[in-house]
Each structure stands twice: as C-alpha cells, then as structure tokens.
Short mmCIF file of C-alpha atoms and ligand atoms in Angstrom, two decimals:
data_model
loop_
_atom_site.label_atom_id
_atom_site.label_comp_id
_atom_site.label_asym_id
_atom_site.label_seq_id
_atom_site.Cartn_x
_atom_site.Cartn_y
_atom_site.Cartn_z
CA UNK A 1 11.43 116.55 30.58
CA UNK A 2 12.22 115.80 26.77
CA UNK A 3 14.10 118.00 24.67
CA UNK A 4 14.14 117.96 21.15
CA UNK A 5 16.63 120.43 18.79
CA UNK A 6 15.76 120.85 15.31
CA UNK A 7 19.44 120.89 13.63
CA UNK A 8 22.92 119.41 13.52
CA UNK A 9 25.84 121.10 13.26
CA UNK A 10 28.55 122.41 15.88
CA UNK A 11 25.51 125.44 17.39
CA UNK A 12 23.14 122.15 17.91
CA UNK A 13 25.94 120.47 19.52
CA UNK A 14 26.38 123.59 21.58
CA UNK A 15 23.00 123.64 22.91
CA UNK A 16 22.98 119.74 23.40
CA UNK A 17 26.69 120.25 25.46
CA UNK A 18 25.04 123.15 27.16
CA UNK A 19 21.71 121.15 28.30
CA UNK A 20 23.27 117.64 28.58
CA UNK A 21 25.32 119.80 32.22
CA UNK A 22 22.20 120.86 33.40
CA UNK A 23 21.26 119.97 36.87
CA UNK A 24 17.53 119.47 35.34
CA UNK A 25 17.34 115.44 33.96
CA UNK A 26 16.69 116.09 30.42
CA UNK A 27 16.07 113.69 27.70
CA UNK A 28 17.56 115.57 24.83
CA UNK A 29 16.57 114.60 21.11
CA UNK A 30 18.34 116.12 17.78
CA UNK A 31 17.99 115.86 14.71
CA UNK A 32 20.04 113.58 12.38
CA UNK A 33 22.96 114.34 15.31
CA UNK A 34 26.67 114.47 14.10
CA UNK A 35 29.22 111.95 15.54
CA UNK A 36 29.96 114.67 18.36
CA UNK A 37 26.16 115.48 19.28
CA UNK A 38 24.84 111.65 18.95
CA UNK A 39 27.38 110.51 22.13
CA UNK A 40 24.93 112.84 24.26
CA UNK A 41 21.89 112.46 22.58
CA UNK A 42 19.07 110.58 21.28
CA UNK A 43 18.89 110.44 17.16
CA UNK A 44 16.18 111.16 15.83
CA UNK A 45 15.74 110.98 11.63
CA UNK A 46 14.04 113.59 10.45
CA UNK A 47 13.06 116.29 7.63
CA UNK A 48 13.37 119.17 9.49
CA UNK A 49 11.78 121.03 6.88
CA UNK A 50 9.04 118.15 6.91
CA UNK A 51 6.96 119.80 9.59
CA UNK A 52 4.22 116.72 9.18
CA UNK A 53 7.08 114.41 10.17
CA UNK A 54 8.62 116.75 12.68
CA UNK A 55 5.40 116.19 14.17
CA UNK A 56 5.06 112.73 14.76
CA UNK A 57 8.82 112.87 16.34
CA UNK A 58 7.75 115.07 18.86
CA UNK A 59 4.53 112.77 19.78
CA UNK A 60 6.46 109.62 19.46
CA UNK A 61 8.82 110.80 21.93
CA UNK A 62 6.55 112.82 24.28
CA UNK A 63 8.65 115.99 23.31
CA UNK A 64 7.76 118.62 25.61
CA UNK A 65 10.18 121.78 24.29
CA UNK A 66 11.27 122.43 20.70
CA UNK A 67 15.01 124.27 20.56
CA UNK A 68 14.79 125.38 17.00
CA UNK A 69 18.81 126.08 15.75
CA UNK A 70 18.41 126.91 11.90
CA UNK A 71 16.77 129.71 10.14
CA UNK A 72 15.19 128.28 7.48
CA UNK A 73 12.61 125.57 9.54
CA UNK A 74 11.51 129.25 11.14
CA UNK A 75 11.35 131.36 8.15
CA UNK A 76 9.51 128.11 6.61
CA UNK A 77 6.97 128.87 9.66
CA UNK A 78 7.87 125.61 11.99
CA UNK A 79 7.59 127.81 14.84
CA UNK A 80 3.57 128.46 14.03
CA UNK A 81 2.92 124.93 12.71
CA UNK A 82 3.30 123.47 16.71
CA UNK A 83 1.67 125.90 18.06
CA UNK A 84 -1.55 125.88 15.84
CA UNK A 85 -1.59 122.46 16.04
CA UNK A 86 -3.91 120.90 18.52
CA UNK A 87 -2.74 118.02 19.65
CA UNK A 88 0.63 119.61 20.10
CA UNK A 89 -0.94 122.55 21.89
CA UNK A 90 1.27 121.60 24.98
CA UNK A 91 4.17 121.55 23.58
CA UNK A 92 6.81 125.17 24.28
CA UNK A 93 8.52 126.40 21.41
CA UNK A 94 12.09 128.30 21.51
CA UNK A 95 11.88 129.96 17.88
CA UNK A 96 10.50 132.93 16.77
CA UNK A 97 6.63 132.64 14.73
CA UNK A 98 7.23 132.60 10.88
CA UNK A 99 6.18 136.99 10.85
CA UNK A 100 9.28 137.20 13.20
CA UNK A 101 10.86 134.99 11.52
CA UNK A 102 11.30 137.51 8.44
CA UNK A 103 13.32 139.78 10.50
CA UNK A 104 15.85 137.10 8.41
CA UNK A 105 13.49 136.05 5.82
CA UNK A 106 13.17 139.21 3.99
CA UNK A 107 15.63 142.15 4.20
CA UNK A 108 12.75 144.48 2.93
CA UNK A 109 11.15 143.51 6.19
CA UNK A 110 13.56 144.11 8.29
CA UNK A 111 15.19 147.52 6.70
CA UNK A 112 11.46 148.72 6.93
CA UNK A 113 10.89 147.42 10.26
CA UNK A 114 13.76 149.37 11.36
CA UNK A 115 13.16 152.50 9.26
CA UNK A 116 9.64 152.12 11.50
CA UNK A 117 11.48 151.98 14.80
CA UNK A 118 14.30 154.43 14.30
CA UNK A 119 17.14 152.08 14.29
CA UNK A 120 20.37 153.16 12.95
CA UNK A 121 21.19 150.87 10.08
CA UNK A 122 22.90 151.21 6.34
CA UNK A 123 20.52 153.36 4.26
CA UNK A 124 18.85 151.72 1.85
CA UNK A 125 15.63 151.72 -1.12
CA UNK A 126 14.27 148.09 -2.70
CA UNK A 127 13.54 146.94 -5.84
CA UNK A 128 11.61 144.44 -7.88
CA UNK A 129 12.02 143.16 -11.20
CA UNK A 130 9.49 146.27 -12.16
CA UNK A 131 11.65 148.64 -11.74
CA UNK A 132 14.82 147.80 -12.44
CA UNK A 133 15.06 150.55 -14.36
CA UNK A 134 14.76 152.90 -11.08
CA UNK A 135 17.33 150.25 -9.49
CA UNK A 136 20.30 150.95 -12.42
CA UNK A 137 19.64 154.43 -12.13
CA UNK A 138 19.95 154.46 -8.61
CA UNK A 139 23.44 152.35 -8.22
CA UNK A 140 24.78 155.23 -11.47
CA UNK A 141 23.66 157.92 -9.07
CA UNK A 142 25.28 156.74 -6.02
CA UNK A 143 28.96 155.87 -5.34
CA UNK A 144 30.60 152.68 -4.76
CA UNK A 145 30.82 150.38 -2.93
CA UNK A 146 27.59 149.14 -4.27
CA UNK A 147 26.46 146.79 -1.59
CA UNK A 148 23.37 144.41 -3.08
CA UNK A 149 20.83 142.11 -1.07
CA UNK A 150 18.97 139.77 -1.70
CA UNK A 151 15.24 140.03 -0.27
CA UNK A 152 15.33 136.22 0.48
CA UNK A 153 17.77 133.65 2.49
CA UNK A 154 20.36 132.89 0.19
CA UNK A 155 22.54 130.13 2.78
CA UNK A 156 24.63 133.24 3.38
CA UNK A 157 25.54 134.25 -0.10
CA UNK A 158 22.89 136.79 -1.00
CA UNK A 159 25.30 139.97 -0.22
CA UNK A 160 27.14 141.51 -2.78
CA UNK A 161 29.49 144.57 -2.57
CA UNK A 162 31.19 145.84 -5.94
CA UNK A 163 33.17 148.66 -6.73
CA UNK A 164 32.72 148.63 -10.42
CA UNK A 165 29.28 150.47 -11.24
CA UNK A 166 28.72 147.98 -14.34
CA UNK A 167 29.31 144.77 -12.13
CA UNK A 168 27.24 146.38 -9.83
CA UNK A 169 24.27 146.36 -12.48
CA UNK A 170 25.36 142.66 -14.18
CA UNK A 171 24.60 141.54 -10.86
CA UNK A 172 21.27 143.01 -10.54
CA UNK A 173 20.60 142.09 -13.65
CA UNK A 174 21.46 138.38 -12.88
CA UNK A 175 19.64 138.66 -9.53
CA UNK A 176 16.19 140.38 -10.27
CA UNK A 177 16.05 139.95 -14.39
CA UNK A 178 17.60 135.84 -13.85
CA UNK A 179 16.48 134.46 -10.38
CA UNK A 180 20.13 134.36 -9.48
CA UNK A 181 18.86 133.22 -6.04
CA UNK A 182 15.38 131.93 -7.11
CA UNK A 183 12.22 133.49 -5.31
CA UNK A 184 15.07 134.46 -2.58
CA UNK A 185 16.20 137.64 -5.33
CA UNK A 186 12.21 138.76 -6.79
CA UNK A 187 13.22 141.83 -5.10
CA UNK A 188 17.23 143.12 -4.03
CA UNK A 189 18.15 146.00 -1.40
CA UNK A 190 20.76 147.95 -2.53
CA UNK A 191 22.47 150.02 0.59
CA UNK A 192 24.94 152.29 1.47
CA UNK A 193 28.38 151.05 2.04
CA UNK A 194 29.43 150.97 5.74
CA UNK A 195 32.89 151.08 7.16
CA UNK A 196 33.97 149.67 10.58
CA UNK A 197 33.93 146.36 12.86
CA UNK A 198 31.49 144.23 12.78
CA UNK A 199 30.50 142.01 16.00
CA UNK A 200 27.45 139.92 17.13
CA UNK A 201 24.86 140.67 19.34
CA UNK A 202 22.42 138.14 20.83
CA UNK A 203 19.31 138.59 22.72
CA UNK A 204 17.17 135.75 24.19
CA UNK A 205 13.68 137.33 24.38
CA UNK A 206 10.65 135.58 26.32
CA UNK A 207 7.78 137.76 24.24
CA UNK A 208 7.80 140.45 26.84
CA UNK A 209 11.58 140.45 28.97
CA UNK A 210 14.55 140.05 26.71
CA UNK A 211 18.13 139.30 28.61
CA UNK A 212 21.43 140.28 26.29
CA UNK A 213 23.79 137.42 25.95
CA UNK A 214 27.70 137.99 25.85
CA UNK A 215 28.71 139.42 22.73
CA UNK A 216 31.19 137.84 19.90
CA UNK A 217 32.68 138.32 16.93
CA UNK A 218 33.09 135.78 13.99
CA UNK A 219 35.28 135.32 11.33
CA UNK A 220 33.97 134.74 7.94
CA UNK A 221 36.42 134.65 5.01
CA UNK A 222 38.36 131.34 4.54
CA UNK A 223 41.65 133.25 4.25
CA UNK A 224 43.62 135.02 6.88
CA UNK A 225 43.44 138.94 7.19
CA UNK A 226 40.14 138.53 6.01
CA UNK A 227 40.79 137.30 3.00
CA UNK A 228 39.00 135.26 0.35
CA UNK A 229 35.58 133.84 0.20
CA UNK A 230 32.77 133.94 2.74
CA UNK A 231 32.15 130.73 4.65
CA UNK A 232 29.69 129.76 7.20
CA UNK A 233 32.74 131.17 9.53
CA UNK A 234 36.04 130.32 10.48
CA UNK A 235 36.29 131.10 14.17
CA UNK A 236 34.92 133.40 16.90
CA UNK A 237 36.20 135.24 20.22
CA UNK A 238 34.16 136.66 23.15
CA UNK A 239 34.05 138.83 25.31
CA UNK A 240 34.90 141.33 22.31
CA UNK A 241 37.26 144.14 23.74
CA UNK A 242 36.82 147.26 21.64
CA UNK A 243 33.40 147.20 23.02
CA UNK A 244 33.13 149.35 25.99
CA UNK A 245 30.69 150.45 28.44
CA UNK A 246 29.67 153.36 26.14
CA UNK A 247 29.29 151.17 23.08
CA UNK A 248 27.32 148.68 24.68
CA UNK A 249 24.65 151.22 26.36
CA UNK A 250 24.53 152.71 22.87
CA UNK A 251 23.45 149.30 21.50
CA UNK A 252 21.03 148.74 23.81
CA UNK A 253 19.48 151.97 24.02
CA UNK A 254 19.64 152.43 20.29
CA UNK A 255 18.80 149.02 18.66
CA UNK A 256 17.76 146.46 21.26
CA UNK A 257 15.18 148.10 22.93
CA UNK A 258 13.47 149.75 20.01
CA UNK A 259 13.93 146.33 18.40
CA UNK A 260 12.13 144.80 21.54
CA UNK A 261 9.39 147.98 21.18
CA UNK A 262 8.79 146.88 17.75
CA UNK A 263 8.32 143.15 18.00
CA UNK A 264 5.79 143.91 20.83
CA UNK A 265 3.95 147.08 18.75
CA UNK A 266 3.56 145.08 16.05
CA UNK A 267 1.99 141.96 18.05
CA UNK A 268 4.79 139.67 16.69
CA UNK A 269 4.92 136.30 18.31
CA UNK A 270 8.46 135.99 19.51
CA UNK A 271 10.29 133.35 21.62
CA UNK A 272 13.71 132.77 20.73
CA UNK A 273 17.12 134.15 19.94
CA UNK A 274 17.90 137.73 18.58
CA UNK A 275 21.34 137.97 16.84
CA UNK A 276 22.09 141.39 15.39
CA UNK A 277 24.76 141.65 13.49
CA UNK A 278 26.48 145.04 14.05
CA UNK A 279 29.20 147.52 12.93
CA UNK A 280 30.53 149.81 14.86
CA UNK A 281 30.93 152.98 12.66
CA UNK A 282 33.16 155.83 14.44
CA UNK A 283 31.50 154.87 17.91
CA UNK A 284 27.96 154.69 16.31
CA UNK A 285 26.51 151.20 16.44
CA UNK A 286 24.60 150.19 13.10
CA UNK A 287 22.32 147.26 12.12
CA UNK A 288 23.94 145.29 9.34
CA UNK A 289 21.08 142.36 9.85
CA UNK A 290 19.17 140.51 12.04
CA UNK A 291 18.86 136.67 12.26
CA UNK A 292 16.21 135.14 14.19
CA UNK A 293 18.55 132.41 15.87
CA UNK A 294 21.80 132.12 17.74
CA UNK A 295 25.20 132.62 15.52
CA UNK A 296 27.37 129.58 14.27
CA UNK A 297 30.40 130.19 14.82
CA UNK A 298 29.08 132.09 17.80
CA UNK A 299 27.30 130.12 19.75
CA UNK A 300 30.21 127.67 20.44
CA UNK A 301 31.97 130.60 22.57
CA UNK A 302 29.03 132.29 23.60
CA UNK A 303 27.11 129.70 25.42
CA UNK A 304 30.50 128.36 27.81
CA UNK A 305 30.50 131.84 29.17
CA UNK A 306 26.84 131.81 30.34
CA UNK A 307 27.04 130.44 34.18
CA UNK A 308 23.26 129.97 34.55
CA UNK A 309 21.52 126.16 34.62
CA UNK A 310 20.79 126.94 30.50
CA UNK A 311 17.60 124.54 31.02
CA UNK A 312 16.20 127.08 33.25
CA UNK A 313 16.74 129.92 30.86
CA UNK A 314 15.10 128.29 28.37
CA UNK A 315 12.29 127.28 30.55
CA UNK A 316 11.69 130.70 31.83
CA UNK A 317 11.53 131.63 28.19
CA UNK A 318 8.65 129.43 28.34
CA UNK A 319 6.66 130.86 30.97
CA UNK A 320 7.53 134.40 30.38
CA UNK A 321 9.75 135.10 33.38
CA UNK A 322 13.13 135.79 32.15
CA UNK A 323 13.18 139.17 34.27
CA UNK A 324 13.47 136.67 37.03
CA UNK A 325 16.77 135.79 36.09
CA UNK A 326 20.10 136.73 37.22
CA UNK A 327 22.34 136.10 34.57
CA UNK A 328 25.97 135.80 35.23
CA UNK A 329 29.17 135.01 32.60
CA UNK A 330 32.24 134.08 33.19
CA UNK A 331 34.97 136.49 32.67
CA UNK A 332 37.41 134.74 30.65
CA UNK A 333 37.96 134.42 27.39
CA UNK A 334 36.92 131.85 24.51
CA UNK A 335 38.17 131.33 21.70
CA UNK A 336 36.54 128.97 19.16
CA UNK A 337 38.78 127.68 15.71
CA UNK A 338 37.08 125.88 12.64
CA UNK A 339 38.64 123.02 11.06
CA UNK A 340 37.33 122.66 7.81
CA UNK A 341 37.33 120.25 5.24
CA UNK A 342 40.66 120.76 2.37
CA UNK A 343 38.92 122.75 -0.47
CA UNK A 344 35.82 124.63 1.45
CA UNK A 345 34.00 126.92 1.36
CA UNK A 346 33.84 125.12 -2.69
CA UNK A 347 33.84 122.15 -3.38
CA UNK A 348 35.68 119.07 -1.19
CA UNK A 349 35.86 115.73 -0.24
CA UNK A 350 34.31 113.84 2.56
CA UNK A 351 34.37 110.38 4.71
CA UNK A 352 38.21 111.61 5.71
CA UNK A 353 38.86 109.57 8.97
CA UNK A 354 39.06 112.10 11.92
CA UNK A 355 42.27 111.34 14.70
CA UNK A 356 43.31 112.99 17.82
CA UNK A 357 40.72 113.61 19.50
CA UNK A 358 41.12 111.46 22.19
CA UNK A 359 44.20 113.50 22.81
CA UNK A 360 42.68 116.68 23.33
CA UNK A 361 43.16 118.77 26.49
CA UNK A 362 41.50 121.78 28.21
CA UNK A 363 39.70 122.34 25.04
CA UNK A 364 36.02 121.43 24.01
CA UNK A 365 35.19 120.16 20.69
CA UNK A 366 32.26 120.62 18.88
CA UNK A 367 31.44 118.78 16.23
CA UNK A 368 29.84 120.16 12.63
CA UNK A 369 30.48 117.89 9.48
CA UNK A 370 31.17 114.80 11.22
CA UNK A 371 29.98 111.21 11.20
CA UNK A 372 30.39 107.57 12.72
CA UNK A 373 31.72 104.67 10.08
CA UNK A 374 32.59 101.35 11.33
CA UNK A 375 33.47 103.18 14.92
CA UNK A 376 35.58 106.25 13.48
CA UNK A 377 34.62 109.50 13.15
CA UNK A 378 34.84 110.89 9.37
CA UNK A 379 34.42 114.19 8.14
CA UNK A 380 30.77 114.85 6.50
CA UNK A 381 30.85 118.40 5.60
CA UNK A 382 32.84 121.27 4.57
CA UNK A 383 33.16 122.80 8.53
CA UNK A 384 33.93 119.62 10.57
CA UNK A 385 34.80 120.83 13.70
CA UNK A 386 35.34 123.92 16.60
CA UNK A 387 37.85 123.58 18.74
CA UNK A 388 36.90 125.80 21.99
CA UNK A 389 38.90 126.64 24.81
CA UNK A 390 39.46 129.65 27.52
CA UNK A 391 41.79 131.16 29.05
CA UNK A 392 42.52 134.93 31.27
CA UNK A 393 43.60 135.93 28.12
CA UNK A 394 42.84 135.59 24.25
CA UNK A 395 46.19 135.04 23.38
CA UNK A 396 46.14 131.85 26.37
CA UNK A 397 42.92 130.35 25.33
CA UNK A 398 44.05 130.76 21.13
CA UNK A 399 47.38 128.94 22.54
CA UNK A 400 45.23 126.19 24.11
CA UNK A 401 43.06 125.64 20.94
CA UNK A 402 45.92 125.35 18.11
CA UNK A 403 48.05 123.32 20.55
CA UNK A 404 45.09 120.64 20.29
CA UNK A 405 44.59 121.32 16.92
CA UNK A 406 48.12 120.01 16.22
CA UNK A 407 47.04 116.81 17.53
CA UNK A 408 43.62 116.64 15.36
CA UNK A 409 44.23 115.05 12.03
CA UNK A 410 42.22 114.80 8.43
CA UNK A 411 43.29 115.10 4.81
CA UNK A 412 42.70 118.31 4.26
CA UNK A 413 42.60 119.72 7.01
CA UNK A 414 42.13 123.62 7.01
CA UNK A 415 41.92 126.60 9.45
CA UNK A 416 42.61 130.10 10.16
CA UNK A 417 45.74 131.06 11.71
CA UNK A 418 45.14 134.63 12.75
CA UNK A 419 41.65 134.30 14.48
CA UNK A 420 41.14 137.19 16.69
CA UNK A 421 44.27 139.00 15.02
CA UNK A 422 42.73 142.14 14.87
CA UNK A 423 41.54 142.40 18.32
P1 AMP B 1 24.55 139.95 5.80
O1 AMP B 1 24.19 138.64 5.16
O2 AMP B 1 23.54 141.02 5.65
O3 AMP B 1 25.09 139.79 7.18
O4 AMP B 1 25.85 140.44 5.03
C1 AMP B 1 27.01 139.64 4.95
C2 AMP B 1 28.23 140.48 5.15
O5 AMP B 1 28.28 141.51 4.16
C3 AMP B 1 28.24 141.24 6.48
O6 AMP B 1 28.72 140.45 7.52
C4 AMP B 1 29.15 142.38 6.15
O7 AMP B 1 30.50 142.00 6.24
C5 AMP B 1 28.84 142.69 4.72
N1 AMP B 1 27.85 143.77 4.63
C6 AMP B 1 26.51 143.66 4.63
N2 AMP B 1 25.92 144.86 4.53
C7 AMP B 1 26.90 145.77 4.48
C8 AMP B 1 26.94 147.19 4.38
N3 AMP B 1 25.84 147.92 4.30
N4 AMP B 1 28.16 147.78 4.38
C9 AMP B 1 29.29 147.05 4.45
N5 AMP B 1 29.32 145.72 4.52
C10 AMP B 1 28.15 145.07 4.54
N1 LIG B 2 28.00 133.75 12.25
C1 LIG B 2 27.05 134.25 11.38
C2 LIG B 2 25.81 133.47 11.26
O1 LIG B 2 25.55 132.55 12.03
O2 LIG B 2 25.02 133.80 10.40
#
C-alpha cells in the first residue's frame, strides 16, 4: 500500500516514524520531507497548496491513502478536491472535507456551531467591518481582558488579549478597518476572558465512530514560566495529570460527543483528526478552539503512547470501523523539548550545521526545520527539532531529553528549560 502525507515538519515526521513501525509494508511518500523524515521516506516535491499538482503525485505514485498534517491544504478544501475527482475516486482521504474544515477556518463557524450544540465555550458576539461601531461599544461595555479573534487562520497569531480598553479598540481597528490579517480579519470575535489550564484533546473520528487519543499539553511562549511571545510551541507532556477521571468524563460527555452529534446533524463530511483545545475552568471543561488536525508539538508525544499497528487505525478510518478497535496506550510518560533556531519565534538565521545526533540515547528525535547539505544536517527553520523520550515519571523522561540535548549542537540553539514545570 502507498502512503502519501501532505506536510513536513516534526507532526509529519511523527506520522512517517509512526507508519514506517508498522507491521503493514507501506510505501510512505511526504512532502518536501525534512532531513529527519526523508531517511524513512520517499520525497516527493510538491505545492501542497497546488491541489492540480498534488494530483498528479498521487497518480504518479499509485497513492492509495492521503494523511493530510496541516490546516491550511484542508481549510483550502484538499480534502474535497480527491474525492470529487474521478480518476482519484479510489483514493481514502484522512482529513476532514473543506465545511469541516472551518471548524479552524472560521471562528464564527465554530463559536456558532457550538452555540448550536450546547458546548461550553468562552462567550462570545462577531463583527464585521459594518459594525464596528457595535464592536467598540461592545469591548467599552465589557471588562478586560479583551480577548480578540480573528475569523480567519492567521499561522497562529490571530488571538489577541489586552487589558487596556483603547488597545483593545486600536487593534480592532487595525484588524477589521486595515486587513491586519487580510481576508483572515473581514470579521473578529471578541470573547470573554477565561481563566485556567489549558490542555489538548484529540479525537480520530471515522464519519460515524470517533476513538479519543491520549491527551497533552503544549507549551507555547518562547520564554520560561510562560513567558514572552507565542510560537508554534516549545514542548509538550502526556499523559496530563490534573486531569482526572471526573474531568475527562466531563469532556467527553460535554464537548466530544455533542461535537460528534453535530458533525453528523449537520451532514459534515469528516475523516480525520479532532484537536480541541481546552481549559479547564474551576473543574468545568471549556472549548477555547478546535483544529481540524493533530497538534504540533503534540503529536510528537501523543502518537509513542498509542500501542496499536497506527496503519490499521488509519485504515479502519477508511472503512468506517474504528468501533472495532481496541485501543491501548502505554502508561508512561513523554516528554517532547523544541530546539529552536537562536532568535525565533522572529526573525533568525538558517543553514547552521546540526551535531550530536548520532550521540543520542533513549530519546527519539523528530525533525522540523532541518535539511541535508553536502551530507550534514542544517537547520532550515525557526523550530528545528523535538527531542522525545519516556520515562515512569515526567521528571525521568524530562531528565532523558535535556541529557541528549546537551549533546545536540547549533548556533543558536534555544529551548525551554521548565517544560512541564507547572504540572
Ligand atoms: P487560539 O488560537 O484560539 O487557540 O488562541 C490562542 C491562545 O490564546 C490559546 O491557546 C489561549 O492561551 C489564548 N486564548 C484564546 N481564547 C481565550 C479566551 N477566551 N480566554 C483566555 N485565553 C484565550
Ligand atoms: N499545539 C498547537 C497547535 O498545533 O496548534
């Protein structure tokens, strides 16, 4: 069977680690692979937001399932483009259809779609250009923290939280008024302000059975304590311990399954990943947002825990019989650390020479921002790699992961010292 994953970065070379140790034979393709992914994979070069092309890859190659790791190939309706096309017609897609697709694409969607289904969530009201007038009113009449959303994907930086009313409005003005984020801000949701810890949720649903994967929690600021600008994420632990029994039956009882009842009442074509992001406010699970794909930095601590054949899971995905499966995880913990490049999440230098990893023991690297030049692997982006490992404990597996980061070297080399610090 051939494989192809749409995407390149250390959740791609997740799903490639996680396939390339199945007991199925699978010929697995990605996408312009990083130096980490391309040692198990086939390369293939490829727009992945050029579905014509992405077509002719998967004929050329007799692709016969589509892992789709990225939002914004989805939200651009990738998903919909196979399936409607005939001469792919045989070809199984794991990605959500572009409508399902907006549970990311468009906050107003989803804040709607939940306000529909009765989830519990930040409230909220939306606004357009039109009435911006209604909009400053509204954030004058309300107290802070303001937080503001753009409608649209904004590569993670379309949430803003102020506590200055007047900042609040500059930025709606800049947003709706001045295309801050292009089409992505034509209309913002402002919400209320919620207080607690956030985690991540992820569902893998076939269209009609859904299974719940082992939840995480990332790390998203660059600095430690939290600290400091937002990045693509720093680092990530599972299993997450404040979560107890009671916690986890109110999630599911309270936002997966009506979220499950809604894609299916509203005749949404859905194959794919679920990842909620949640807060846990005084014991009461909220919605902060969904994304219609698996979490990065997630995903590299997520999928070592799951102890199924992850070919068949995505198979039965395929053919609608995930109920058949008996999912197990393993019990221990992992922890995942980013290295990042010196200067990220602004702006920094590449083509740094990458050494070490030869050296590296009882942990698994995944590679992001990396690349092959003359034989050595330089850094290519601003997260270059995650350093995984487990252990009984967090505190043993976090010991295993900086021990073999000591050994990895790169100018500029950056990462969090305190992940899972306030666990
Ligand atoms: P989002 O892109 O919606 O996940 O938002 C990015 C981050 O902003 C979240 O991970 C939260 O830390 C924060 N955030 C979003 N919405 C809220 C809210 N209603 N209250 C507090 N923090 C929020
Ligand atoms: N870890 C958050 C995300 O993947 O969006």
């Amino acid at each position: 069977m051939n494989l192809l994953i749409i995407g390149s970065g250390a959740r791609e070379h997740s799903f490639a680690w996680k396939i390339f140790n199945s007991k199925h034979n699978i010929k697995i393709f990605v996408t312009n692979p990083n130096a980490g992914i391309s040692k198990i994979s086939f390369c293939v070069d490829v727009d992945i937001n050029d579905f014509v092309s992405v077509k002719k890859t998967i004929i050329t190659h007799s692709i016969d399932i589509v892992l789709i790791g990225p939002e914004i190939p989805l939200i651009n309706g990738i998903s919909d483009f196979i399936q409607n096309d005939e001469t792919l017609k045989h070809v199984s897609v794991i990605g959500p259809s572009q409508r399902g697709s907006m549970l990311e694409g468009s906050k107003e969607f989803a804040k709607n779609f939940m306000a529909k289904y009765s989830i519990p969530t930040a409230s909220y009201k939306s606004f357009s250009k039109s009435t911006f007038d209604q909009a400053v009113r509204f954030i004058n009449k309300n107290t802070p923290p303001y937080v503001l959303k753009a409608d649209g994907p904004a590569a993670g930086k379309g949430v803003i939280i102020v506590n200055d009313p007047d900042e609040a409005v500059k930025n709606l003005e800049a947003m709706l008024l001045n295309s801050k984020f292009g089409k992505s801000s034509e209309k913002v949701v402002i919400e209320e302000f919620l207080s607690g810890i956030e985690m991540s949720c992820f569902v893998l649903f076939d269209g009609k059975n859904y299974k719940i994967l082992p939840y995480a929690k990332d790390y998203k600021r660059i600095g430690e304590g939290d600290t400091g600008l937002n990045t693509g994420g720093m680092g990530s632990i599972s299993p997450v311990d404040f979560l107890d029994e009671n916690l986890k039956t109110n999630i599911k009882e309270q936002i997966i399954e009506p979220t499950i009842h809604g894609l299916m009442s509203e005749k949404i074509n859905y194959v794919g990943f679920i990842f909620i992001g949640l807060i846990n406010v005084d014991g009461q699970p909220k919605v902060i947002e969904y994304n219609v794909r698996m979490g990065d930095p997630e995903t590299q601590v997520v999928l070592p825990r799951i102890k199924n054949d992850f070919m068949e899971l995505l198979i039965s995905c395929t053919n609608q019989t995930l109920d058949k499966v008996n999912l197990e995880f393993d019990s221990d913990y992992y922890t995942n650390i980013v290295l990042a490049s010196g200067g990220y999440p602004e702006d920094y230098k590449k083509g740094f020479k990458i050494s070490g990893l030869n050296e590296v023991k009882d942990s698994i690297i995944f590679h992001a921002g990396t690349n092959l030049n003359n034989n050595n692997i330089v850094t290519s982006g601003g997260r270059v790699l995650s350093v995984v490992s487990s252990g009984k404990t967090m505190k043993e597996a976090l010991e295993k992961s900086y021990n073999n980061i000591d050994k990895i070297n790169f100018e500029g080399k950056t990462f969090r010292k305190d992940i899972g610090f306030d666990l």
